[in-house]
Amino acid sequence: MKDDDTYFSHQLKLPAHMDSLHGFIQFMEQSAGELGLEDALIRKLSLVAEELLVNVIHYAYAGTGEDGGIDLQCGMADRQTFCMRIADKGKPFDPLSAAEPDLTRDIEDRPVGGLGVFLVRELADHLDYQRKDGANVVLFCKKVR
């Protein structure tokens, strides 16, 4: 899947704070609805967006003293593929580099974390991270039809 600006029809930039999370999720849900996605899929995409956005909010600007922002873009790459791109200018951070969780261990024996990125990977038809022009850029795409 090509990371191409031309298919992102919806864009929202907000500060990278937990106070912005609801606005981002609401924006993504509204955008997906306008693009004709079904409610059940939009709920799954909301989980993906929340996981990716919370990672940025928690890690991108931590310890930098910067008060940065997040750029969320949504659109249809083609008639069957919805994509969202999340970009920030924080520290380099590849959320996809996280190790796969060991699902064979009892839940009480597992370390905290890692299941959110696992969920994102499971729901994606295409998932990519790039450090591009000083920004972390995560591209998530899902077949919708």
mmCIF file of N, CA and C in Angstrom:
data_model
loop_
_atom_site.group_PDB
_atom_site.id
_atom_site.type_symbol
_atom_site.label_atom_id
_atom_site.label_comp_id
_atom_site.label_asym_id
_atom_site.label_seq_id
_atom_site.Cartn_x
_atom_site.Cartn_y
_atom_site.Cartn_z
ATOM 1 N N MET A 1 0.855 -1.183 0.000
ATOM 2 C CA MET A 1 0.000 0.000 0.000
ATOM 3 C C MET A 1 0.888 1.228 0.000
ATOM 4 N N LYS A 2 0.659 2.082 -0.904
ATOM 5 C CA LYS A 2 1.444 3.301 -1.045
ATOM 6 C C LYS A 2 0.946 4.353 -0.059
ATOM 7 N N ASP A 3 1.859 4.980 0.678
ATOM 8 C CA ASP A 3 1.510 6.075 1.578
ATOM 9 C C ASP A 3 1.452 7.345 0.745
ATOM 10 N N ASP A 4 0.254 7.692 0.336
ATOM 11 C CA ASP A 4 0.053 8.739 -0.656
ATOM 12 C C ASP A 4 -0.912 9.782 -0.101
ATOM 13 N N ASP A 5 -0.494 11.045 -0.104
ATOM 14 C CA ASP A 5 -1.341 12.120 0.427
ATOM 15 C C ASP A 5 -2.660 12.267 -0.315
ATOM 16 N N THR A 6 -2.725 11.804 -1.535
ATOM 17 C CA THR A 6 -3.891 12.103 -2.366
ATOM 18 C C THR A 6 -5.168 11.428 -1.882
ATOM 19 N N TYR A 7 -5.086 10.331 -1.176
ATOM 20 C CA TYR A 7 -6.326 9.666 -0.779
ATOM 21 C C TYR A 7 -6.794 9.997 0.630
ATOM 22 N N PHE A 8 -6.114 10.868 1.319
ATOM 23 C CA PHE A 8 -6.572 11.261 2.646
ATOM 24 C C PHE A 8 -7.505 12.459 2.520
ATOM 25 N N SER A 9 -8.785 12.213 2.655
ATOM 26 C CA SER A 9 -9.790 13.255 2.473
ATOM 27 C C SER A 9 -10.152 13.971 3.769
ATOM 28 N N HIS A 10 -9.765 13.406 4.912
ATOM 29 C CA HIS A 10 -10.111 13.978 6.206
ATOM 30 C C HIS A 10 -8.835 14.127 7.042
ATOM 31 N N GLN A 11 -8.691 15.274 7.722
ATOM 32 C CA GLN A 11 -7.482 15.522 8.498
ATOM 33 C C GLN A 11 -7.813 16.326 9.749
ATOM 34 N N LEU A 12 -7.176 15.947 10.852
ATOM 35 C CA LEU A 12 -7.335 16.667 12.115
ATOM 36 C C LEU A 12 -5.986 16.728 12.811
ATOM 37 N N LYS A 13 -5.611 17.917 13.277
ATOM 38 C CA LYS A 13 -4.390 18.105 14.055
ATOM 39 C C LYS A 13 -4.792 18.638 15.421
ATOM 40 N N LEU A 14 -4.306 17.948 16.455
ATOM 41 C CA LEU A 14 -4.570 18.368 17.832
ATOM 42 C C LEU A 14 -3.304 18.146 18.660
ATOM 43 N N PRO A 15 -3.227 18.764 19.844
ATOM 44 C CA PRO A 15 -2.084 18.503 20.720
ATOM 45 C C PRO A 15 -2.036 17.037 21.150
ATOM 46 N N ALA A 16 -0.835 16.564 21.424
ATOM 47 C CA ALA A 16 -0.635 15.178 21.847
ATOM 48 C C ALA A 16 -0.884 15.055 23.349
ATOM 49 N N HIS A 17 -2.145 15.217 23.724
ATOM 50 C CA HIS A 17 -2.564 15.108 25.128
ATOM 51 C C HIS A 17 -3.723 14.136 25.227
ATOM 52 N N MET A 18 -3.881 13.537 26.387
ATOM 53 C CA MET A 18 -5.020 12.635 26.594
ATOM 54 C C MET A 18 -6.340 13.381 26.419
ATOM 55 N N ASP A 19 -6.340 14.685 26.685
ATOM 56 C CA ASP A 19 -7.558 15.482 26.493
ATOM 57 C C ASP A 19 -7.998 15.511 25.028
ATOM 58 N N SER A 20 -7.072 15.237 24.119
ATOM 59 C CA SER A 20 -7.386 15.258 22.682
ATOM 60 C C SER A 20 -7.917 13.920 22.183
ATOM 61 N N LEU A 21 -7.734 12.857 22.964
ATOM 62 C CA LEU A 21 -8.052 11.509 22.490
ATOM 63 C C LEU A 21 -9.506 11.383 22.035
ATOM 64 N N HIS A 22 -10.435 11.852 22.828
ATOM 65 C CA HIS A 22 -11.852 11.750 22.472
ATOM 66 C C HIS A 22 -12.137 12.469 21.152
ATOM 67 N N GLY A 23 -11.542 13.645 20.964
ATOM 68 C CA GLY A 23 -11.742 14.388 19.723
ATOM 69 C C GLY A 23 -11.212 13.630 18.509
ATOM 70 N N PHE A 24 -10.040 13.013 18.669
ATOM 71 C CA PHE A 24 -9.484 12.215 17.574
ATOM 72 C C PHE A 24 -10.394 11.035 17.243
ATOM 73 N N ILE A 25 -10.856 10.325 18.268
ATOM 74 C CA ILE A 25 -11.689 9.134 18.029
ATOM 75 C C ILE A 25 -13.012 9.543 17.382
ATOM 76 N N GLN A 26 -13.596 10.597 17.900
ATOM 77 C CA GLN A 26 -14.857 11.082 17.336
ATOM 78 C C GLN A 26 -14.666 11.498 15.867
ATOM 79 N N PHE A 27 -13.569 12.172 15.582
ATOM 80 C CA PHE A 27 -13.259 12.588 14.217
ATOM 81 C C PHE A 27 -13.089 11.372 13.311
ATOM 82 N N MET A 28 -12.336 10.366 13.754
ATOM 83 C CA MET A 28 -12.106 9.164 12.930
ATOM 84 C C MET A 28 -13.427 8.455 12.668
ATOM 85 N N GLU A 29 -14.264 8.322 13.699
ATOM 86 C CA GLU A 29 -15.555 7.644 13.528
ATOM 87 C C GLU A 29 -16.449 8.401 12.545
ATOM 88 N N GLN A 30 -16.491 9.713 12.671
ATOM 89 C CA GLN A 30 -17.297 10.525 11.755
ATOM 90 C C GLN A 30 -16.774 10.423 10.326
ATOM 91 N N SER A 31 -15.449 10.479 10.174
ATOM 92 C CA SER A 31 -14.845 10.375 8.841
ATOM 93 C C SER A 31 -15.165 9.022 8.216
ATOM 94 N N ALA A 32 -14.996 7.954 8.984
ATOM 95 C CA ALA A 32 -15.269 6.602 8.472
ATOM 96 C C ALA A 32 -16.743 6.465 8.093
ATOM 97 N N GLY A 33 -17.629 7.051 8.883
ATOM 98 C CA GLY A 33 -19.054 7.025 8.566
ATOM 99 C C GLY A 33 -19.346 7.762 7.266
ATOM 100 N N GLU A 34 -18.735 8.928 7.100
ATOM 101 C CA GLU A 34 -18.924 9.695 5.869
ATOM 102 C C GLU A 34 -18.399 8.948 4.644
ATOM 103 N N LEU A 35 -17.391 8.106 4.863
ATOM 104 C CA LEU A 35 -16.814 7.333 3.759
ATOM 105 C C LEU A 35 -17.587 6.042 3.507
ATOM 106 N N GLY A 36 -18.652 5.806 4.271
ATOM 107 C CA GLY A 36 -19.540 4.680 4.007
ATOM 108 C C GLY A 36 -19.218 3.388 4.731
ATOM 109 N N LEU A 37 -18.354 3.442 5.742
ATOM 110 C CA LEU A 37 -18.025 2.227 6.482
ATOM 111 C C LEU A 37 -19.160 1.858 7.426
ATOM 112 N N GLU A 38 -19.302 0.557 7.680
ATOM 113 C CA GLU A 38 -20.349 0.064 8.568
ATOM 114 C C GLU A 38 -19.950 0.269 10.031
ATOM 115 N N ASP A 39 -20.978 0.405 10.876
ATOM 116 C CA ASP A 39 -20.749 0.703 12.290
ATOM 117 C C ASP A 39 -19.864 -0.336 12.981
ATOM 118 N N ALA A 40 -20.063 -1.624 12.685
ATOM 119 C CA ALA A 40 -19.262 -2.667 13.340
ATOM 120 C C ALA A 40 -17.778 -2.501 13.008
ATOM 121 N N LEU A 41 -17.474 -2.154 11.785
ATOM 122 C CA LEU A 41 -16.073 -1.935 11.398
ATOM 123 C C LEU A 41 -15.542 -0.657 12.035
ATOM 124 N N ILE A 42 -16.355 0.369 12.096
ATOM 125 C CA ILE A 42 -15.917 1.629 12.704
ATOM 126 C C ILE A 42 -15.533 1.405 14.168
ATOM 127 N N ARG A 43 -16.292 0.561 14.869
ATOM 128 C CA ARG A 43 -15.944 0.277 16.273
ATOM 129 C C ARG A 43 -14.559 -0.388 16.369
ATOM 130 N N LYS A 44 -14.255 -1.302 15.449
ATOM 131 C CA LYS A 44 -12.920 -1.933 15.446
ATOM 132 C C LYS A 44 -11.842 -0.907 15.115
ATOM 133 N N LEU A 45 -12.125 -0.035 14.161
ATOM 134 C CA LEU A 45 -11.154 0.992 13.792
ATOM 135 C C LEU A 45 -10.918 1.976 14.940
ATOM 136 N N SER A 46 -11.940 2.196 15.747
ATOM 137 C CA SER A 46 -11.782 3.073 16.916
ATOM 138 C C SER A 46 -10.773 2.481 17.900
ATOM 139 N N LEU A 47 -10.830 1.161 18.084
ATOM 140 C CA LEU A 47 -9.857 0.505 18.975
ATOM 141 C C LEU A 47 -8.438 0.684 18.438
ATOM 142 N N VAL A 48 -8.288 0.516 17.134
ATOM 143 C CA VAL A 48 -6.974 0.678 16.504
ATOM 144 C C VAL A 48 -6.481 2.111 16.681
ATOM 145 N N ALA A 49 -7.342 3.073 16.367
ATOM 146 C CA ALA A 49 -6.954 4.479 16.490
ATOM 147 C C ALA A 49 -6.576 4.812 17.933
ATOM 148 N N GLU A 50 -7.376 4.343 18.879
ATOM 149 C CA GLU A 50 -7.084 4.629 20.285
ATOM 150 C C GLU A 50 -5.727 4.055 20.683
ATOM 151 N N GLU A 51 -5.445 2.831 20.300
ATOM 152 C CA GLU A 51 -4.165 2.215 20.654
ATOM 153 C C GLU A 51 -2.999 3.007 20.068
ATOM 154 N N LEU A 52 -3.081 3.319 18.791
ATOM 155 C CA LEU A 52 -1.975 4.042 18.148
ATOM 156 C C LEU A 52 -1.822 5.454 18.708
ATOM 157 N N LEU A 53 -2.927 6.139 18.946
ATOM 158 C CA LEU A 53 -2.866 7.509 19.464
ATOM 159 C C LEU A 53 -2.348 7.546 20.900
ATOM 160 N N VAL A 54 -2.781 6.617 21.725
ATOM 161 C CA VAL A 54 -2.299 6.591 23.116
ATOM 162 C C VAL A 54 -0.794 6.338 23.148
ATOM 163 N N ASN A 55 -0.296 5.498 22.252
ATOM 164 C CA ASN A 55 1.153 5.287 22.181
ATOM 165 C C ASN A 55 1.870 6.593 21.870
ATOM 166 N N VAL A 56 1.358 7.353 20.932
ATOM 167 C CA VAL A 56 1.983 8.637 20.603
ATOM 168 C C VAL A 56 1.907 9.575 21.804
ATOM 169 N N ILE A 57 0.736 9.665 22.406
ATOM 170 C CA ILE A 57 0.543 10.572 23.541
ATOM 171 C C ILE A 57 1.503 10.218 24.687
ATOM 172 N N HIS A 58 1.693 8.942 24.941
ATOM 173 C CA HIS A 58 2.540 8.516 26.064
ATOM 174 C C HIS A 58 4.037 8.581 25.770
ATOM 175 N N TYR A 59 4.440 8.352 24.515
ATOM 176 C CA TYR A 59 5.868 8.168 24.252
ATOM 177 C C TYR A 59 6.519 9.200 23.341
ATOM 178 N N ALA A 60 5.801 9.810 22.423
ATOM 179 C CA ALA A 60 6.449 10.637 21.405
ATOM 180 C C ALA A 60 7.173 11.844 21.994
ATOM 181 N N TYR A 61 6.556 12.495 22.944
ATOM 182 C CA TYR A 61 7.134 13.734 23.472
ATOM 183 C C TYR A 61 7.579 13.598 24.928
ATOM 184 N N ALA A 62 7.469 12.395 25.484
ATOM 185 C CA ALA A 62 7.853 12.177 26.894
ATOM 186 C C ALA A 62 9.314 12.539 27.108
ATOM 187 N N GLY A 63 9.556 13.366 28.100
ATOM 188 C CA GLY A 63 10.911 13.738 28.472
ATOM 189 C C GLY A 63 11.580 14.730 27.540
ATOM 190 N N THR A 64 10.887 15.215 26.542
ATOM 191 C CA THR A 64 11.496 16.160 25.595
ATOM 192 C C THR A 64 11.257 17.605 25.990
ATOM 193 N N GLY A 65 10.278 17.827 26.855
ATOM 194 C CA GLY A 65 9.903 19.188 27.195
ATOM 195 C C GLY A 65 9.093 19.858 26.105
ATOM 196 N N GLU A 66 8.869 19.136 25.004
ATOM 197 C CA GLU A 66 8.079 19.687 23.900
ATOM 198 C C GLU A 66 6.597 19.423 24.130
ATOM 199 N N ASP A 67 5.788 20.284 23.589
ATOM 200 C CA ASP A 67 4.342 20.130 23.642
ATOM 201 C C ASP A 67 3.863 19.972 22.203
ATOM 202 N N GLY A 68 4.087 18.788 21.661
ATOM 203 C CA GLY A 68 3.839 18.570 20.246
ATOM 204 C C GLY A 68 2.420 18.204 19.913
ATOM 205 N N GLY A 69 2.225 17.927 18.655
ATOM 206 C CA GLY A 69 0.904 17.592 18.160
ATOM 207 C C GLY A 69 0.877 16.268 17.432
ATOM 208 N N ILE A 70 -0.321 15.894 17.059
ATOM 209 C CA ILE A 70 -0.564 14.677 16.282
ATOM 210 C C ILE A 70 -1.419 15.073 15.084
ATOM 211 N N ASP A 71 -1.061 14.501 13.949
ATOM 212 C CA ASP A 71 -1.814 14.711 12.709
ATOM 213 C C ASP A 71 -2.466 13.385 12.345
ATOM 214 N N LEU A 72 -3.798 13.346 12.341
ATOM 215 C CA LEU A 72 -4.550 12.140 11.977
ATOM 216 C C LEU A 72 -5.228 12.397 10.641
ATOM 217 N N GLN A 73 -4.994 11.504 9.699
ATOM 218 C CA GLN A 73 -5.620 11.598 8.384
ATOM 219 C C GLN A 73 -6.353 10.296 8.091
ATOM 220 N N CYS A 74 -7.501 10.406 7.437
ATOM 221 C CA CYS A 74 -8.301 9.245 7.066
ATOM 222 C C CYS A 74 -8.744 9.393 5.614
ATOM 223 N N GLY A 75 -8.911 8.250 4.960
ATOM 224 C CA GLY A 75 -9.410 8.280 3.588
ATOM 225 C C GLY A 75 -9.472 6.894 2.987
ATOM 226 N N MET A 76 -9.987 6.830 1.779
ATOM 227 C CA MET A 76 -10.090 5.571 1.050
ATOM 228 C C MET A 76 -8.963 5.511 0.022
ATOM 229 N N ALA A 77 -8.072 4.530 0.180
ATOM 230 C CA ALA A 77 -6.973 4.361 -0.776
ATOM 231 C C ALA A 77 -7.511 3.889 -2.119
ATOM 232 N N ASP A 78 -8.568 3.109 -2.069
ATOM 233 C CA ASP A 78 -9.306 2.684 -3.254
ATOM 234 C C ASP A 78 -10.720 2.357 -2.781
ATOM 235 N N ARG A 79 -11.537 1.809 -3.630
ATOM 236 C CA ARG A 79 -12.939 1.577 -3.247
ATOM 237 C C ARG A 79 -13.104 0.573 -2.116
ATOM 238 N N GLN A 80 -12.091 -0.254 -1.887
ATOM 239 C CA GLN A 80 -12.207 -1.297 -0.861
ATOM 240 C C GLN A 80 -11.311 -1.077 0.360
ATOM 241 N N THR A 81 -10.520 -0.025 0.397
ATOM 242 C CA THR A 81 -9.501 0.082 1.445
ATOM 243 C C THR A 81 -9.552 1.427 2.160
ATOM 244 N N PHE A 82 -9.875 1.362 3.460
ATOM 245 C CA PHE A 82 -9.839 2.543 4.320
ATOM 246 C C PHE A 82 -8.459 2.615 4.950
ATOM 247 N N CYS A 83 -7.884 3.814 4.984
ATOM 248 C CA CYS A 83 -6.575 4.001 5.607
ATOM 249 C C CYS A 83 -6.611 5.175 6.578
ATOM 250 N N MET A 84 -5.836 5.036 7.642
ATOM 251 C CA MET A 84 -5.597 6.184 8.516
ATOM 252 C C MET A 84 -4.104 6.280 8.741
ATOM 253 N N ARG A 85 -3.640 7.520 8.763
ATOM 254 C CA ARG A 85 -2.225 7.805 8.962
ATOM 255 C C ARG A 85 -2.102 8.705 10.179
ATOM 256 N N ILE A 86 -1.238 8.297 11.088
ATOM 257 C CA ILE A 86 -1.010 9.048 12.317
ATOM 258 C C ILE A 86 0.444 9.493 12.315
ATOM 259 N N ALA A 87 0.661 10.804 12.425
ATOM 260 C CA ALA A 87 2.020 11.341 12.373
ATOM 261 C C ALA A 87 2.265 12.280 13.536
ATOM 262 N N ASP A 88 3.494 12.255 14.033
ATOM 263 C CA ASP A 88 3.915 13.179 15.088
ATOM 264 C C ASP A 88 5.377 13.520 14.867
ATOM 265 N N LYS A 89 5.817 14.623 15.452
ATOM 266 C CA LYS A 89 7.218 15.058 15.303
ATOM 267 C C LYS A 89 8.000 14.797 16.579
ATOM 268 N N GLY A 90 7.557 13.814 17.342
ATOM 269 C CA GLY A 90 8.238 13.465 18.581
ATOM 270 C C GLY A 90 9.465 12.608 18.339
ATOM 271 N N LYS A 91 9.947 12.017 19.429
ATOM 272 C CA LYS A 91 11.121 11.142 19.349
ATOM 273 C C LYS A 91 10.818 9.981 18.413
ATOM 274 N N PRO A 92 11.843 9.483 17.726
ATOM 275 C CA PRO A 92 11.610 8.296 16.901
ATOM 276 C C PRO A 92 11.056 7.165 17.757
ATOM 277 N N PHE A 93 9.943 6.629 17.328
ATOM 278 C CA PHE A 93 9.304 5.534 18.069
ATOM 279 C C PHE A 93 8.502 4.683 17.097
ATOM 280 N N ASP A 94 8.932 3.462 16.953
ATOM 281 C CA ASP A 94 8.244 2.526 16.071
ATOM 282 C C ASP A 94 7.395 1.583 16.918
ATOM 283 N N PRO A 95 6.084 1.824 16.990
ATOM 284 C CA PRO A 95 5.256 0.957 17.826
ATOM 285 C C PRO A 95 5.185 -0.470 17.288
ATOM 286 N N LEU A 96 5.537 -0.647 16.036
ATOM 287 C CA LEU A 96 5.459 -1.978 15.436
ATOM 288 C C LEU A 96 6.687 -2.820 15.739
ATOM 289 N N SER A 97 7.689 -2.205 16.390
ATOM 290 C CA SER A 97 8.886 -2.963 16.737
ATOM 291 C C SER A 97 8.696 -3.750 18.030
ATOM 292 N N ALA A 98 7.575 -3.544 18.693
ATOM 293 C CA ALA A 98 7.305 -4.269 19.944
ATOM 294 C C ALA A 98 7.241 -5.773 19.675
ATOM 295 N N ALA A 99 7.792 -6.516 20.602
ATOM 296 C CA ALA A 99 7.780 -7.978 20.468
ATOM 297 C C ALA A 99 6.347 -8.508 20.531
ATOM 298 N N GLU A 100 6.121 -9.598 19.835
ATOM 299 C CA GLU A 100 4.807 -10.245 19.886
ATOM 300 C C GLU A 100 4.573 -10.761 21.305
ATOM 301 N N PRO A 101 3.382 -10.570 21.850
ATOM 302 C CA PRO A 101 3.114 -11.098 23.195
ATOM 303 C C PRO A 101 3.054 -12.627 23.150
ATOM 304 N N ASP A 102 3.466 -13.228 24.240
ATOM 305 C CA ASP A 102 3.416 -14.689 24.353
ATOM 306 C C ASP A 102 2.018 -15.067 24.842
ATOM 307 N N LEU A 103 1.168 -15.425 23.924
ATOM 308 C CA LEU A 103 -0.224 -15.737 24.264
ATOM 309 C C LEU A 103 -0.384 -17.134 24.848
ATOM 310 N N THR A 104 0.695 -17.888 24.890
ATOM 311 C CA THR A 104 0.606 -19.235 25.472
ATOM 312 C C THR A 104 0.726 -19.194 26.993
ATOM 313 N N ARG A 105 1.249 -18.091 27.539
ATOM 314 C CA ARG A 105 1.408 -17.972 28.998
ATOM 315 C C ARG A 105 0.082 -17.573 29.633
ATOM 316 N N ASP A 106 -0.100 -17.971 30.903
ATOM 317 C CA ASP A 106 -1.274 -17.541 31.656
ATOM 318 C C ASP A 106 -1.267 -16.020 31.753
ATOM 319 N N ILE A 107 -2.443 -15.440 31.759
ATOM 320 C CA ILE A 107 -2.535 -13.974 31.770
ATOM 321 C C ILE A 107 -1.850 -13.369 33.000
ATOM 322 N N GLU A 108 -1.873 -14.089 34.135
ATOM 323 C CA GLU A 108 -1.214 -13.572 35.343
ATOM 324 C C GLU A 108 0.306 -13.568 35.196
ATOM 325 N N ASP A 109 0.837 -14.380 34.292
ATOM 326 C CA ASP A 109 2.286 -14.496 34.120
ATOM 327 C C ASP A 109 2.831 -13.615 33.002
ATOM 328 N N ARG A 110 1.955 -12.958 32.272
ATOM 329 C CA ARG A 110 2.406 -12.130 31.153
ATOM 330 C C ARG A 110 2.808 -10.745 31.624
ATOM 331 N N PRO A 111 3.829 -10.147 30.976
ATOM 332 C CA PRO A 111 4.159 -8.756 31.304
ATOM 333 C C PRO A 111 3.046 -7.834 30.813
ATOM 334 N N VAL A 112 2.948 -6.686 31.470
ATOM 335 C CA VAL A 112 1.936 -5.703 31.080
ATOM 336 C C VAL A 112 2.343 -5.083 29.748
ATOM 337 N N GLY A 113 1.378 -4.886 28.878
ATOM 338 C CA GLY A 113 1.637 -4.220 27.609
ATOM 339 C C GLY A 113 1.815 -5.187 26.455
ATOM 340 N N GLY A 114 1.731 -4.628 25.253
ATOM 341 C CA GLY A 114 1.962 -5.406 24.049
ATOM 342 C C GLY A 114 0.714 -5.941 23.383
ATOM 343 N N LEU A 115 -0.389 -6.025 24.121
ATOM 344 C CA LEU A 115 -1.607 -6.568 23.509
ATOM 345 C C LEU A 115 -2.265 -5.571 22.563
ATOM 346 N N GLY A 116 -2.110 -4.285 22.822
ATOM 347 C CA GLY A 116 -2.708 -3.288 21.947
ATOM 348 C C GLY A 116 -2.095 -3.317 20.553
ATOM 349 N N VAL A 117 -0.784 -3.376 20.481
ATOM 350 C CA VAL A 117 -0.117 -3.440 19.183
ATOM 351 C C VAL A 117 -0.450 -4.768 18.501
ATOM 352 N N PHE A 118 -0.566 -5.833 19.285
ATOM 353 C CA PHE A 118 -0.990 -7.134 18.743
ATOM 354 C C PHE A 118 -2.369 -6.998 18.087
ATOM 355 N N LEU A 119 -3.290 -6.334 18.768
ATOM 356 C CA LEU A 119 -4.634 -6.109 18.223
ATOM 357 C C LEU A 119 -4.562 -5.317 16.917
ATOM 358 N N VAL A 120 -3.746 -4.270 16.907
ATOM 359 C CA VAL A 120 -3.594 -3.455 15.693
ATOM 360 C C VAL A 120 -3.092 -4.321 14.540
ATOM 361 N N ARG A 121 -2.075 -5.137 14.823
ATOM 362 C CA ARG A 121 -1.532 -6.016 13.769
ATOM 363 C C ARG A 121 -2.598 -6.989 13.262
ATOM 364 N N GLU A 122 -3.375 -7.541 14.179
ATOM 365 C CA GLU A 122 -4.397 -8.518 13.800
ATOM 366 C C GLU A 122 -5.487 -7.903 12.932
ATOM 367 N N LEU A 123 -5.819 -6.641 13.159
ATOM 368 C CA LEU A 123 -6.907 -5.997 12.425
ATOM 369 C C LEU A 123 -6.452 -5.351 11.112
ATOM 370 N N ALA A 124 -5.152 -5.215 10.937
ATOM 371 C CA ALA A 124 -4.638 -4.519 9.749
ATOM 372 C C ALA A 124 -4.546 -5.442 8.538
ATOM 373 N N ASP A 125 -4.857 -4.885 7.385
ATOM 374 C CA ASP A 125 -4.522 -5.551 6.131
ATOM 375 C C ASP A 125 -3.205 -5.016 5.599
ATOM 376 N N HIS A 126 -2.864 -3.822 6.038
ATOM 377 C CA HIS A 126 -1.558 -3.236 5.733
ATOM 378 C C HIS A 126 -1.191 -2.343 6.915
ATOM 379 N N LEU A 127 0.043 -2.477 7.379
ATOM 380 C CA LEU A 127 0.505 -1.696 8.522
ATOM 381 C C LEU A 127 1.960 -1.342 8.282
ATOM 382 N N ASP A 128 2.287 -0.061 8.470
ATOM 383 C CA ASP A 128 3.633 0.376 8.158
ATOM 384 C C ASP A 128 4.032 1.509 9.089
ATOM 385 N N TYR A 129 5.319 1.531 9.452
ATOM 386 C CA TYR A 129 5.895 2.655 10.202
ATOM 387 C C TYR A 129 7.059 3.195 9.401
ATOM 388 N N GLN A 130 7.171 4.526 9.359
ATOM 389 C CA GLN A 130 8.335 5.173 8.751
ATOM 390 C C GLN A 130 8.720 6.373 9.598
ATOM 391 N N ARG A 131 10.017 6.636 9.633
ATOM 392 C CA ARG A 131 10.499 7.914 10.151
ATOM 393 C C ARG A 131 10.740 8.756 8.910
ATOM 394 N N LYS A 132 9.895 9.765 8.717
ATOM 395 C CA LYS A 132 9.896 10.493 7.454
ATOM 396 C C LYS A 132 9.898 12.001 7.721
ATOM 397 N N ASP A 133 10.879 12.694 7.226
ATOM 398 C CA ASP A 133 10.979 14.151 7.377
ATOM 399 C C ASP A 133 10.877 14.561 8.847
ATOM 400 N N GLY A 134 11.554 13.812 9.728
ATOM 401 C CA GLY A 134 11.563 14.127 11.154
ATOM 402 C C GLY A 134 10.292 13.756 11.893
ATOM 403 N N ALA A 135 9.438 12.950 11.266
ATOM 404 C CA ALA A 135 8.170 12.574 11.904
ATOM 405 C C ALA A 135 8.025 11.049 11.949
ATOM 406 N N ASN A 136 7.360 10.597 13.000
ATOM 407 C CA ASN A 136 6.914 9.206 13.063
ATOM 408 C C ASN A 136 5.619 9.132 12.265
ATOM 409 N N VAL A 137 5.544 8.191 11.347
ATOM 410 C CA VAL A 137 4.348 8.064 10.507
ATOM 411 C C VAL A 137 3.909 6.595 10.522
ATOM 412 N N VAL A 138 2.711 6.359 11.050
ATOM 413 C CA VAL A 138 2.139 5.009 11.053
ATOM 414 C C VAL A 138 0.967 5.007 10.076
ATOM 415 N N LEU A 139 1.009 4.063 9.155
ATOM 416 C CA LEU A 139 -0.064 3.908 8.177
ATOM 417 C C LEU A 139 -0.765 2.586 8.448
ATOM 418 N N PHE A 140 -2.066 2.662 8.705
ATOM 419 C CA PHE A 140 -2.913 1.480 8.952
ATOM 420 C C PHE A 140 -3.977 1.447 7.866
ATOM 421 N N CYS A 141 -4.121 0.310 7.218
ATOM 422 C CA CYS A 141 -5.149 0.187 6.185
ATOM 423 C C CYS A 141 -5.954 -1.088 6.405
ATOM 424 N N LYS A 142 -7.240 -1.015 6.098
ATOM 425 C CA LYS A 142 -8.159 -2.134 6.297
ATOM 426 C C LYS A 142 -9.087 -2.263 5.098
ATOM 427 N N LYS A 143 -9.185 -3.484 4.583
ATOM 428 C CA LYS A 143 -10.167 -3.753 3.528
ATOM 429 C C LYS A 143 -11.553 -3.636 4.154
ATOM 430 N N VAL A 144 -12.434 -2.942 3.470
ATOM 431 C CA VAL A 144 -13.759 -2.706 4.041
ATOM 432 C C VAL A 144 -14.860 -3.410 3.252
ATOM 433 N N ARG A 145 -14.538 -3.917 2.094
ATOM 434 C CA ARG A 145 -15.557 -4.579 1.278
ATOM 435 C C ARG A 145 -15.012 -5.869 0.736
#
